Each structure stands twice: as structure tokens, then as C-alpha cells.
CSV table of C-alpha atoms and ligand atoms in Angstrom, one decimal:
chain,number,residue,atom,x,y,z
A,20,MET,CA,-11.2,13.3,7.8
A,21,ILE,CA,-12.4,10.7,5.8
A,22,ILE,CA,-10.4,7.8,4.3
A,23,PRO,CA,-12.3,5.7,1.9
A,24,VAL,CA,-11.6,1.6,1.8
A,25,GLN,CA,-12.5,0.9,-2.1
A,26,LEU,CA,-13.6,-2.5,-2.3
A,27,ALA,CA,-16.5,-2.2,-5.2
A,28,ASP,CA,-20.1,-3.0,-3.4
A,29,ARG,CA,-18.5,-3.4,-0.2
A,30,SER,CA,-16.4,-0.1,0.0
A,31,TYR,CA,-16.8,2.6,3.1
A,32,ASP,CA,-15.5,5.4,4.9
A,33,ILE,CA,-13.6,5.8,7.9
A,34,HIS,CA,-14.3,8.7,9.8
A,35,ILE,CA,-11.3,10.3,11.6
A,36,GLY,CA,-11.2,13.0,14.3
A,37,ALA,CA,-11.6,14.0,17.8
A,38,GLY,CA,-15.3,14.4,18.5
A,39,MET,CA,-16.4,12.2,15.6
A,40,LEU,CA,-18.3,10.2,18.2
A,41,ALA,CA,-21.0,12.9,17.9
A,42,ALA,CA,-21.5,11.7,14.1
A,43,ALA,CA,-22.2,8.3,15.1
A,44,GLY,CA,-26.2,9.0,15.1
A,45,SER,CA,-26.1,10.1,11.6
A,46,ILE,CA,-23.7,7.5,10.3
A,47,ALA,CA,-25.7,4.9,11.8
A,48,ALA,CA,-29.0,6.2,10.5
A,49,SER,CA,-27.8,5.7,6.9
A,50,HIS,CA,-27.1,2.2,7.4
A,51,THR,CA,-30.5,1.1,9.3
A,52,ARG,CA,-34.3,1.4,8.6
A,53,SER,CA,-34.8,0.7,12.3
A,54,ARG,CA,-35.0,3.3,15.3
A,55,ILE,CA,-33.5,0.8,17.5
A,56,VAL,CA,-29.7,0.1,17.2
A,57,PRO,CA,-28.0,-2.9,19.0
A,58,VAL,CA,-24.6,-1.7,20.3
A,59,VAL,CA,-22.3,-4.5,21.4
A,60,THR,CA,-19.5,-3.1,23.9
A,61,ASP,CA,-17.8,-4.4,27.1
A,62,ALA,CA,-18.0,-3.7,30.7
A,63,THR,CA,-15.0,-1.5,30.8
A,64,VAL,CA,-16.0,0.6,27.9
A,65,TRP,CA,-19.8,1.2,28.5
A,66,PRO,CA,-19.4,3.1,31.9
A,67,LEU,CA,-16.9,5.1,30.5
A,68,HIS,CA,-18.4,6.1,27.1
A,69,GLY,CA,-21.8,4.6,26.5
A,70,ALA,CA,-23.8,8.0,27.8
A,71,ALA,CA,-21.9,9.8,24.8
A,72,LEU,CA,-22.8,7.3,22.3
A,73,LEU,CA,-26.3,7.0,23.3
A,74,ALA,CA,-26.3,10.9,23.1
A,75,ALA,CA,-24.9,10.9,19.5
A,76,LEU,CA,-27.6,8.2,18.6
A,77,ALA,CA,-30.3,10.0,19.9
A,78,SER,CA,-29.3,13.1,18.4
A,79,ALA,CA,-30.1,11.2,14.8
A,80,GLY,CA,-33.6,9.8,16.5
A,81,LEU,CA,-31.7,6.4,17.1
A,82,GLN,CA,-32.3,4.7,20.3
A,83,GLY,CA,-29.0,2.4,21.6
A,84,ASP,CA,-29.6,-1.0,22.9
A,85,PRO,CA,-26.5,-1.9,24.7
A,86,ILE,CA,-25.5,-5.5,24.8
A,87,VAL,CA,-22.8,-5.2,27.6
A,88,LEU,CA,-20.2,-8.4,27.4
A,89,PRO,CA,-17.3,-8.9,29.9
A,90,ALA,CA,-14.1,-7.4,28.7
A,91,GLY,CA,-11.1,-9.3,27.7
A,92,GLU,CA,-10.1,-11.7,25.3
A,93,ALA,CA,-12.0,-14.7,26.6
A,94,THR,CA,-15.5,-13.0,25.4
A,95,LYS,CA,-14.1,-13.7,21.6
A,96,SER,CA,-15.6,-17.3,22.5
A,97,LEU,CA,-18.1,-19.6,20.6
A,98,GLN,CA,-20.3,-19.3,24.1
A,99,GLN,CA,-20.2,-15.5,24.1
A,100,LEU,CA,-21.1,-15.5,20.2
A,101,GLY,CA,-24.2,-17.6,20.8
A,102,GLY,CA,-25.4,-15.5,23.7
A,103,LEU,CA,-24.6,-12.4,21.7
A,104,LEU,CA,-26.8,-13.8,18.4
A,105,ASP,CA,-29.7,-15.0,20.8
A,106,ARG,CA,-29.9,-11.5,22.4
A,107,LEU,CA,-30.0,-9.8,18.9
A,108,LEU,CA,-32.4,-12.3,17.6
A,109,ALA,CA,-34.7,-12.1,20.7
A,110,ALA,CA,-34.4,-8.0,20.1
A,111,GLY,CA,-36.1,-8.7,16.6
A,112,ILE,CA,-33.1,-7.8,14.5
A,113,THR,CA,-33.7,-8.1,10.7
A,114,ARG,CA,-31.2,-7.4,7.9
A,115,ALA,CA,-32.7,-4.2,7.7
A,116,ASP,CA,-31.0,-3.4,11.0
A,117,CYS,CA,-27.1,-1.9,11.7
A,118,ILE,CA,-25.3,-3.4,14.6
A,119,VAL,CA,-22.5,-1.3,16.3
A,120,ALA,CA,-19.4,-2.5,17.7
A,121,PHE,CA,-18.0,-0.3,20.4
A,122,GLY,CA,-14.9,-1.3,21.8
A,123,GLY,CA,-11.5,-2.6,21.2
A,124,GLY,CA,-10.6,-5.4,19.0
A,125,VAL,CA,-12.2,-8.3,21.1
A,126,ILE,CA,-15.5,-6.3,20.4
A,127,GLY,CA,-14.9,-5.7,17.1
A,128,ASP,CA,-14.3,-9.2,15.8
A,129,LEU,CA,-17.1,-11.0,18.1
A,130,ALA,CA,-19.7,-8.3,17.1
A,131,GLY,CA,-18.4,-8.4,13.4
A,132,PHE,CA,-18.5,-12.0,13.3
A,133,ALA,CA,-22.1,-12.2,14.8
A,134,ALA,CA,-22.8,-9.5,11.9
A,135,ALA,CA,-21.7,-11.8,9.4
A,136,ILE,CA,-23.7,-14.7,10.2
A,137,LEU,CA,-26.8,-13.2,11.4
A,138,LYS,CA,-29.6,-13.7,8.8
A,139,ARG,CA,-26.6,-14.5,6.4
A,140,GLY,CA,-25.1,-11.0,7.1
A,141,THR,CA,-26.1,-7.7,8.5
A,142,ALA,CA,-24.7,-4.3,8.1
A,143,PHE,CA,-22.5,-3.2,11.2
A,144,VAL,CA,-20.7,0.1,12.2
A,145,GLN,CA,-17.1,-0.2,13.8
A,146,ILE,CA,-16.6,2.5,16.9
A,147,PRO,CA,-13.2,1.4,17.9
A,148,THR,CA,-12.0,2.6,21.2
A,149,THR,CA,-8.5,1.4,21.6
A,150,LEU,CA,-5.6,2.5,19.5
A,151,LEU,CA,-5.2,-1.0,18.2
A,152,ALA,CA,-8.7,-1.2,17.2
A,153,MET,CA,-8.7,2.4,15.6
A,154,VAL,CA,-5.4,1.4,13.3
A,155,ASP,CA,-5.7,-2.2,12.8
A,156,SER,CA,-8.8,-4.5,13.8
A,157,SER,CA,-11.7,-2.2,12.8
A,158,VAL,CA,-10.5,-1.8,9.2
A,159,GLY,CA,-10.4,-4.6,6.6
A,160,GLY,CA,-13.3,-6.8,7.5
A,161,LYS,CA,-11.7,-9.6,9.1
A,162,THR,CA,-13.7,-11.1,12.0
A,163,ALA,CA,-13.3,-14.0,14.0
A,164,ILE,CA,-13.4,-16.0,17.5
A,165,ASN,CA,-11.2,-18.0,19.4
A,166,MET,CA,-11.4,-21.9,19.6
A,167,ALA,CA,-9.6,-24.5,21.9
A,168,ALA,CA,-7.2,-25.4,19.3
A,169,GLY,CA,-6.3,-21.5,18.8
A,170,LYS,CA,-6.8,-17.9,18.2
A,171,ASN,CA,-9.3,-16.6,15.4
A,172,LEU,CA,-9.5,-19.9,14.0
A,173,ILE,CA,-13.5,-19.7,13.2
A,174,GLY,CA,-14.5,-16.3,11.4
A,175,ALA,CA,-15.6,-14.7,8.1
A,176,PHE,CA,-14.7,-11.9,6.0
A,177,HIS,CA,-17.3,-9.1,6.7
A,178,GLN,CA,-16.5,-5.4,6.0
A,179,PRO,CA,-18.2,-3.0,8.3
A,180,ALA,CA,-20.6,-0.2,6.6
A,181,ALA,CA,-18.7,2.6,8.2
A,182,VAL,CA,-15.5,2.9,11.1
A,183,ILE,CA,-15.9,5.7,13.2
A,184,ALA,CA,-12.3,6.4,14.9
A,185,ASP,CA,-12.7,9.4,17.3
A,186,PRO,CA,-9.4,9.7,19.3
A,187,ALA,CA,-10.8,11.5,22.2
A,188,LEU,CA,-12.1,8.3,23.1
A,189,LEU,CA,-8.5,7.0,24.0
A,190,ALA,CA,-8.3,9.4,27.1
A,191,THR,CA,-9.3,6.4,29.5
A,192,LEU,CA,-7.4,3.7,27.9
A,193,PRO,CA,-4.2,2.7,30.2
A,194,GLN,CA,-0.9,3.7,29.0
A,195,ARG,CA,0.3,0.0,28.2
A,196,GLN,CA,-2.6,-0.6,25.9
A,197,LEU,CA,-1.9,2.5,24.2
A,198,ARG,CA,1.5,1.6,23.5
A,199,ALA,CA,0.9,-1.9,22.4
A,200,GLY,CA,-1.6,-0.1,19.9
A,201,TYR,CA,1.2,2.1,18.6
A,202,ALA,CA,3.3,-0.9,17.7
A,203,GLU,CA,0.8,-1.6,15.0
A,204,ILE,CA,1.1,2.1,13.6
A,205,VAL,CA,5.2,2.1,13.5
A,206,LYS,CA,4.4,-1.4,11.8
A,207,TYR,CA,3.1,0.5,8.8
A,208,GLY,CA,6.2,2.8,8.3
A,209,LEU,CA,8.6,-0.5,8.8
A,210,ILE,CA,6.5,-2.3,6.1
A,211,GLY,CA,6.1,0.2,3.1
A,212,ASP,CA,6.8,3.8,4.4
A,213,ALA,CA,10.3,4.9,5.7
A,214,LYS,CA,9.4,8.4,5.7
A,215,PHE,CA,6.2,7.8,8.0
A,216,PHE,CA,9.0,5.5,10.3
A,217,GLU,CA,11.0,8.7,10.3
A,218,TRP,CA,8.0,10.6,11.7
A,219,CYS,CA,7.3,8.0,14.2
A,220,ASP,CA,10.8,8.2,15.3
A,221,ALA,CA,10.2,11.9,15.9
A,222,GLY,CA,6.4,11.8,17.0
A,223,ALA,CA,6.2,8.8,19.0
A,224,ALA,CA,6.1,10.5,22.2
A,225,ALA,CA,3.3,13.0,21.0
A,226,VAL,CA,1.4,10.1,20.0
A,227,LEU,CA,1.7,8.3,23.3
A,228,ALA,CA,0.9,11.6,25.0
A,229,LEU,CA,-2.4,11.8,23.0
A,230,ASP,CA,-1.5,14.7,21.5
A,231,ALA,CA,-4.5,15.2,19.0
A,232,ALA,CA,-2.9,16.4,15.9
A,233,ALA,CA,-0.2,13.5,16.4
A,234,VAL,CA,-2.8,11.0,17.4
A,235,ALA,CA,-5.2,11.8,14.4
A,236,HIS,CA,-2.0,11.9,12.0
A,237,ALA,CA,-1.0,8.5,13.1
A,238,ILE,CA,-4.2,6.9,12.8
A,239,ALA,CA,-5.1,8.4,9.5
A,240,VAL,CA,-1.7,7.2,8.0
A,241,SER,CA,-2.1,3.8,9.3
A,242,CYS,CA,-5.9,3.5,8.2
A,243,ARG,CA,-4.8,4.7,4.7
A,244,ALA,CA,-2.0,2.1,4.5
A,245,LYS,CA,-4.3,-0.6,5.7
A,246,ALA,CA,-7.0,0.5,3.5
A,247,ALA,CA,-4.6,0.5,0.1
A,248,ILE,CA,-3.4,-3.1,1.2
A,249,VAL,CA,-6.9,-4.3,2.0
A,250,ALA,CA,-8.1,-3.1,-1.3
A,251,ALA,CA,-5.4,-4.8,-3.2
A,252,ASP,CA,-5.9,-8.1,-1.5
A,253,GLU,CA,-9.2,-8.4,0.6
A,254,ARG,CA,-8.8,-12.0,1.4
A,255,GLU,CA,-5.2,-12.2,1.8
A,256,THR,CA,-4.9,-14.3,-1.5
A,257,GLY,CA,-1.8,-12.6,-2.6
A,258,ASP,CA,1.4,-11.7,-0.6
A,259,ILE,CA,0.0,-8.2,-0.3
A,260,ARG,CA,-2.0,-8.6,2.7
A,261,ALA,CA,0.3,-10.9,4.1
A,262,LEU,CA,2.7,-7.8,4.7
A,263,LEU,CA,0.4,-6.8,7.6
A,264,ASN,CA,2.0,-9.8,9.6
A,265,LEU,CA,5.1,-8.2,9.9
A,266,GLY,CA,6.4,-9.3,13.4
A,267,HIS,CA,3.5,-11.6,13.6
A,268,THR,CA,5.1,-15.0,13.3
A,269,PHE,CA,7.7,-14.3,15.7
A,270,GLY,CA,5.2,-12.4,18.0
A,271,HIS,CA,2.5,-15.3,18.1
A,272,ALA,CA,4.9,-17.7,19.0
A,273,LEU,CA,5.9,-15.5,22.2
A,274,GLU,CA,2.2,-14.9,22.5
A,275,ALA,CA,1.9,-19.0,22.7
A,276,GLU,CA,4.9,-19.2,24.8
A,277,THR,CA,3.4,-16.5,27.4
A,278,GLY,CA,-0.1,-18.4,27.6
A,279,PHE,CA,-1.8,-15.5,25.6
A,280,GLY,CA,-2.1,-13.4,28.5
A,281,ASP,CA,-1.5,-10.1,30.2
A,282,ARG,CA,2.2,-11.0,30.5
A,283,LEU,CA,2.7,-9.9,27.0
A,284,LEU,CA,0.0,-8.1,24.8
A,285,HIS,CA,-0.4,-8.6,21.7
A,286,GLY,CA,1.0,-5.3,20.5
A,287,GLU,CA,4.0,-6.0,22.8
A,288,ALA,CA,4.5,-9.3,21.0
A,289,VAL,CA,4.4,-7.9,17.9
A,290,ALA,CA,7.1,-5.1,18.8
A,291,ILE,CA,9.3,-7.9,19.7
A,292,GLY,CA,8.5,-9.8,16.6
A,293,MET,CA,9.1,-7.0,14.2
A,294,ALA,CA,12.6,-6.0,15.9
A,295,GLN,CA,13.1,-10.2,15.6
A,296,ALA,CA,12.1,-9.9,11.8
A,297,PHE,CA,14.6,-7.1,11.3
A,298,ARG,CA,17.2,-8.7,13.4
A,299,PHE,CA,16.9,-11.8,11.4
A,300,SER,CA,17.1,-9.9,8.0
A,301,ALA,CA,20.4,-8.3,9.2
A,302,ALA,CA,21.7,-11.8,10.4
A,303,GLN,CA,20.9,-13.1,6.9
A,304,ALA,CA,22.3,-10.0,5.2
A,305,ILE,CA,19.1,-9.0,3.8
A,306,CYS,CA,19.1,-5.9,5.7
A,307,THR,CA,21.7,-3.6,7.1
A,308,ALA,CA,22.5,-4.2,11.0
A,309,ALA,CA,22.2,-0.3,11.3
A,310,ASP,CA,18.2,-0.7,10.1
A,311,ALA,CA,17.8,-3.4,12.5
A,312,ASP,CA,19.4,-1.3,15.4
A,313,ARG,CA,17.2,1.6,14.4
A,314,VAL,CA,14.0,-0.5,14.7
A,315,THR,CA,15.2,-2.3,18.2
A,316,ARG,CA,16.3,1.4,19.6
A,317,HIS,CA,13.1,2.9,18.5
A,318,LEU,CA,10.7,0.3,19.9
A,319,LEU,CA,12.6,0.5,23.1
A,320,ALA,CA,12.7,4.4,23.2
A,321,THR,CA,8.9,4.5,23.0
A,322,GLY,CA,8.7,2.1,26.1
A,323,LEU,CA,7.7,-1.0,23.8
A,324,PRO,CA,9.7,-4.3,24.6
A,325,ALA,CA,12.3,-5.2,21.3
A,326,TRP,CA,13.6,-8.5,23.1
A,327,PRO,CA,12.1,-11.9,24.2
A,328,ALA,CA,14.3,-11.3,27.8
A,329,ALA,CA,11.8,-8.3,28.5
A,330,ALA,CA,8.8,-11.1,28.6
A,331,SER,CA,11.2,-13.3,30.4
A,332,ILE,CA,11.3,-16.0,27.7
A,333,ALA,CA,13.9,-18.7,28.9
A,334,THR,CA,17.0,-18.8,26.9
A,335,ASP,CA,16.3,-22.3,25.7
A,336,ALA,CA,12.9,-21.5,24.3
A,337,ALA,CA,14.0,-21.5,20.7
A,338,PRO,CA,12.8,-24.9,19.9
A,339,ARG,CA,9.7,-24.3,21.4
A,340,LEU,CA,9.2,-21.0,19.8
A,341,ALA,CA,10.0,-22.8,16.4
A,342,ALA,CA,7.2,-25.4,17.2
A,343,HIS,CA,4.8,-22.6,18.1
A,344,MET,CA,5.5,-21.1,14.6
A,345,ALA,CA,4.9,-24.5,12.7
A,346,HIS,CA,1.5,-25.0,14.7
A,347,ASP,CA,0.6,-21.6,13.8
A,348,LYS,CA,0.9,-21.8,10.2
A,349,LYS,CA,-0.3,-25.4,10.3
A,350,LYS,CA,2.8,-26.7,8.5
A,351,ALA,CA,5.3,-28.7,9.8
A,352,GLY,CA,8.4,-28.9,7.8
A,353,ALA,CA,11.7,-27.6,6.9
A,354,THR,CA,10.4,-24.0,6.1
A,355,LEU,CA,7.9,-21.8,6.5
A,356,PRO,CA,6.8,-18.2,5.2
A,357,PHE,CA,8.1,-15.1,7.2
A,358,ILE,CA,7.8,-11.6,6.5
A,359,LEU,CA,11.4,-10.1,6.3
A,360,ALA,CA,13.0,-6.6,5.3
A,361,ARG,CA,15.5,-5.3,2.8
A,362,GLY,CA,15.3,-2.3,5.3
A,363,ILE,CA,13.0,0.4,7.0
A,364,GLY,CA,9.9,0.7,4.9
A,365,SER,CA,10.8,-2.3,2.6
A,366,ALA,CA,9.3,-5.3,3.7
A,367,PHE,CA,8.8,-8.6,1.5
A,368,VAL,CA,7.2,-11.9,2.0
A,369,ASP,CA,9.8,-15.0,1.9
A,370,LYS,CA,8.0,-18.0,1.3
A,371,SER,CA,10.5,-20.4,2.3
A,372,VAL,CA,12.9,-19.7,5.1
A,373,ALA,CA,14.8,-22.5,6.7
A,374,MET,CA,13.5,-23.2,10.2
A,375,LYS,CA,17.1,-24.3,11.0
A,376,ARG,CA,18.2,-20.7,10.3
A,377,ILE,CA,15.2,-19.2,12.4
A,378,THR,CA,15.9,-21.5,15.5
A,379,GLU,CA,19.8,-20.7,15.2
A,380,PHE,CA,19.0,-16.9,15.4
A,381,LEU,CA,16.3,-17.5,18.0
A,382,ALA,CA,19.0,-19.2,20.2
A,383,LEU,CA,21.4,-16.1,19.8
A,384,ASP,CA,18.5,-13.5,20.0
A,385,LEU,CA,17.3,-15.2,23.3
A,386,ARG,CA,20.6,-14.9,25.3
A,387,VAL,CA,20.5,-11.0,24.9
A,388,ARG,CA,19.4,-10.3,28.4
B,428,LIG,N1,-9.8,-8.2,12.8
B,428,LIG,C1,-8.6,-8.0,12.8
B,428,LIG,O1,-7.9,-7.4,11.5
B,428,LIG,C2,-7.7,-7.8,14.0
B,428,LIG,C3,-6.5,-7.2,13.7
B,428,LIG,C4,-5.6,-7.1,15.2
B,428,LIG,C5,-6.2,-7.4,16.4
B,428,LIG,N2,-7.1,-8.0,16.1
B,428,LIG,C6,-7.9,-8.7,17.5
B,428,LIG,O2,-8.0,-7.6,18.3
B,428,LIG,C7,-8.0,-8.2,19.6
B,428,LIG,C8,-7.1,-7.1,20.7
B,428,LIG,O3,-7.8,-5.8,20.5
B,428,LIG,P1,-7.5,-4.8,21.7
B,428,LIG,O4,-6.1,-4.5,21.8
B,428,LIG,O5,-8.4,-3.5,21.1
B,428,LIG,O6,-7.9,-5.4,23.1
B,428,LIG,P2,-9.4,-5.5,24.1
B,428,LIG,O7,-10.7,-5.2,23.0
B,428,LIG,O8,-9.3,-6.4,24.8
B,428,LIG,O9,-9.3,-4.2,24.5
B,428,LIG,C9,-8.1,-3.9,25.3
B,428,LIG,C10,-8.9,-3.4,27.0
B,428,LIG,O10,-8.7,-2.2,26.7
B,428,LIG,C11,-10.2,-2.1,27.6
B,428,LIG,N3,-10.8,-0.6,26.7
B,428,LIG,C12,-11.4,-0.3,25.5
B,428,LIG,N4,-11.3,0.7,25.2
B,428,LIG,C13,-10.9,1.4,26.2
B,428,LIG,C14,-11.2,2.8,26.6
B,428,LIG,N5,-11.2,3.8,25.5
B,428,LIG,N6,-10.8,3.2,27.8
B,428,LIG,C15,-10.5,2.2,28.8
B,428,LIG,N7,-10.5,0.9,28.6
B,428,LIG,C16,-10.7,0.7,27.2
B,428,LIG,C17,-10.9,-3.1,27.3
B,428,LIG,O11,-12.2,-3.3,27.9
B,428,LIG,C18,-9.9,-4.2,27.3
B,428,LIG,O12,-10.1,-4.4,28.8
B,428,LIG,C19,-7.5,-9.4,19.8
B,428,LIG,O13,-8.6,-10.5,19.9
B,428,LIG,C20,-7.0,-9.4,18.2
B,428,LIG,O14,-7.1,-11.1,17.8
B,428,LIG,C21,-8.0,-8.4,15.1
B,429,LIG,ZN1,-1.4,-7.6,15.3
């Protein structure tokens, strides 16, 4: 299945399907004039799936040149970026080449940013290997690295030349990572597609059990939703792309509070954050308590956390979480923008939510143990 991302001269296709990795050679071949294809990957993914990618490239007469980086968020650093650029330049890369990013969101963000600045812009193909990367980070052209001052602070918009999402690669992904990626899938239902939320409510177990049809459907619906949002608001200059941040202001604060580590994965923080966005909306009588309950129950039923207590956040953390939110938005003051919801499938941007209300809400929400 092919889902187009329509962005004028930056348009590209997302190729989705089990076994699609085999087409990586022919897809990459249409974006490069060299025989050698640099493949940026990580030390967990490469031993598991590198041989299959090399075979796919070879079938189109291409030779993969793997650049294997350490797995994990710490790889999205200025230091790793410098090393990667030096290796690509030493290999004689030109703007006629095409870089392949083969890994999760960490590899996609780092390799994508390297491609964005290498010779002022080189083509790259995203081959995501985590569920999160297949449904979110590989599509849309946001690339970035982390700095001491915070996550994703240095980056560029640089759209890939193609995305290849092969659900068969997920067979080796740990369940916890799979569930964290699922949080970003159900997000699309919660933002603007109540029917898809219904499907998720019935089908989440099949997705997490890697039922081939269910995973492909979930990836396709997610990518279609993200592609439409990105096409309408590529650089997040309007409110539309901001909707993708549902649950993220609450979630980032939880990630900051837990030190951005293994204690709380990004998708887990987003799950709690989405539940909080709905509970806050219900507390403000913007949405019904029944919808907020349903979101909370759905997330818990899939094995995701829905309350801050699940991440052992202290009951007195409300002021600290509010401070993280202000820092995240680089804005101190009485109000901050939040994605709220009028109901399941009806998220909207509220540009000025009173922080006093958020802090009061958090104080109560943190007490649910
Ligand atoms: N650019 C965007 O629009 C965007 C959107 C969302 C998230 N992100 C970024 O994505 C990153 C998170 O991505 P992620 O969750 O994919 O993390 P990740 O890339 O760190 O992957 C998670 C872990 O799974 C391992 N792994 C990957 N594929 C595997 C496989 N098939 N089998 C076994 N193990 C595998 C990795 O080695 C890693 O240890 C964050 O840095 C986040 O900022 C970017
Ligand atoms: Zn996210």
C-alpha cells in the first residue's frame, strides 16, 4: 500500500506492507546516482535486520555501506552528528547520493538532520524499525538532535525522498517499545477520528500481538492522518500540525520529571499526557467525563499507563510539572497553549489555558494512586 505525502516538489510516498523491505533496493535506486548507499543504523537493529536490507539493496545493484551507531536517545547528539558527517564526507558522499536511515526515531532524526545539512541538503530514505517511527517520526520531515538545554533544539525540516514501513521488522521489537508506539497510533483517533478510536478500542490487542492485517491498518491510518496534517501545515505555522502534540505538553513535563530515561518512555508519557488532556478537558466541562473515562480505560486496557502515579511521580509534583511546561514552551506567564478535546476525535488548540487551572488539576490528578 502506498500513501502519498503531498508537498509540491517535496512530495513522497510511504510504502507500507509486510515484506516491503525487499523493495528498499529499487526505491533507493530511484533516488541515487551512486552504487554505494550509506546506511545509518544502530547497534541493536543492524545485527537483527542488516542482512535483509543489504540483500534488498543488492537486488537492485546497490551496495549498502553501514554506519552503525550506539542505540539509544544519547545518540541524538552534536558529537554523534559530527562523527556521522565526517564518515559520510570521508566516504565521498555527494548531493547525488541517497542516505538510508534504518532504525527507530533516534536514527531517523539524526540521519535526517545529517542529510538536511550535508552539502546543503542530500536525499534520504526513512526505513523505520520501531512502531513509533513507522507511524510518527519517519513521516513529516522534522529532524533534530538534543542539546544540554533540551530535546530536539537543533534541527531542520527536511522531508525524506521515501518512507518504507515494513511491519515484519517489528517482530524483534520489545513489547514495551511496541506499546509506546501504539500510544502515538491511538493519538490520531483521539485527535480527529472517532471511528478509528472505536477500531483501536476493539483492535489494539491484535496490533500489539502483531496481527499482520491489524498492524498494517493501524500504520496506514496513522500515516494517512499524519500525511494530511503535514500537507496542510508543513512547518507548524498554523494550529493544524500542533494538534499532533496532543498529550505532549503534559507528557514532556512527566518525561522531564523522570529524567527522560527508561523509567518512562516517550510513548508512555504521551499516553498519560493524552489521558490528562482529556481529564483536564472534562474538569473544565469542555468534554464529557464519560469520554475522559473511556480514554483512560482504553489506555490501561492496552497495558499503557494513564495516571502519573504509574511513573511514581510524587503527589506534590504539580508546581514542578508546571515549571517544566513553561520551560518546554519557553514561555513564563499565566497562560500556555494546550491541545484540549471537546470529545474523542475532536481535539483543538486552546492558545491560552490558565496555568493556575493546570496546576490545580495536576494536584488532584497526582493524588490518584
Ligand atoms: N521527527 C519526528 O517527527 C519525531 C516524532 C516522534 C518522535 N521522534 C523522536 O523519536 C525518538 C524515539 O524513537 P523510538 O521510540 O523509535 O526510539 P529508538 O530509536 O531509540 O528505538 C527504541 C529502541 O528500540 C530498538 N529497536 C529499534 N528497532 C528495533 C527492532 N526492529 N527490533 C528490536 N529493537 C529495535 C532501538 O535500538 C532502541 O533501543 C525520540 O528521539 C523522539 O524525539 C521524532
Ligand atoms: Zn510523540
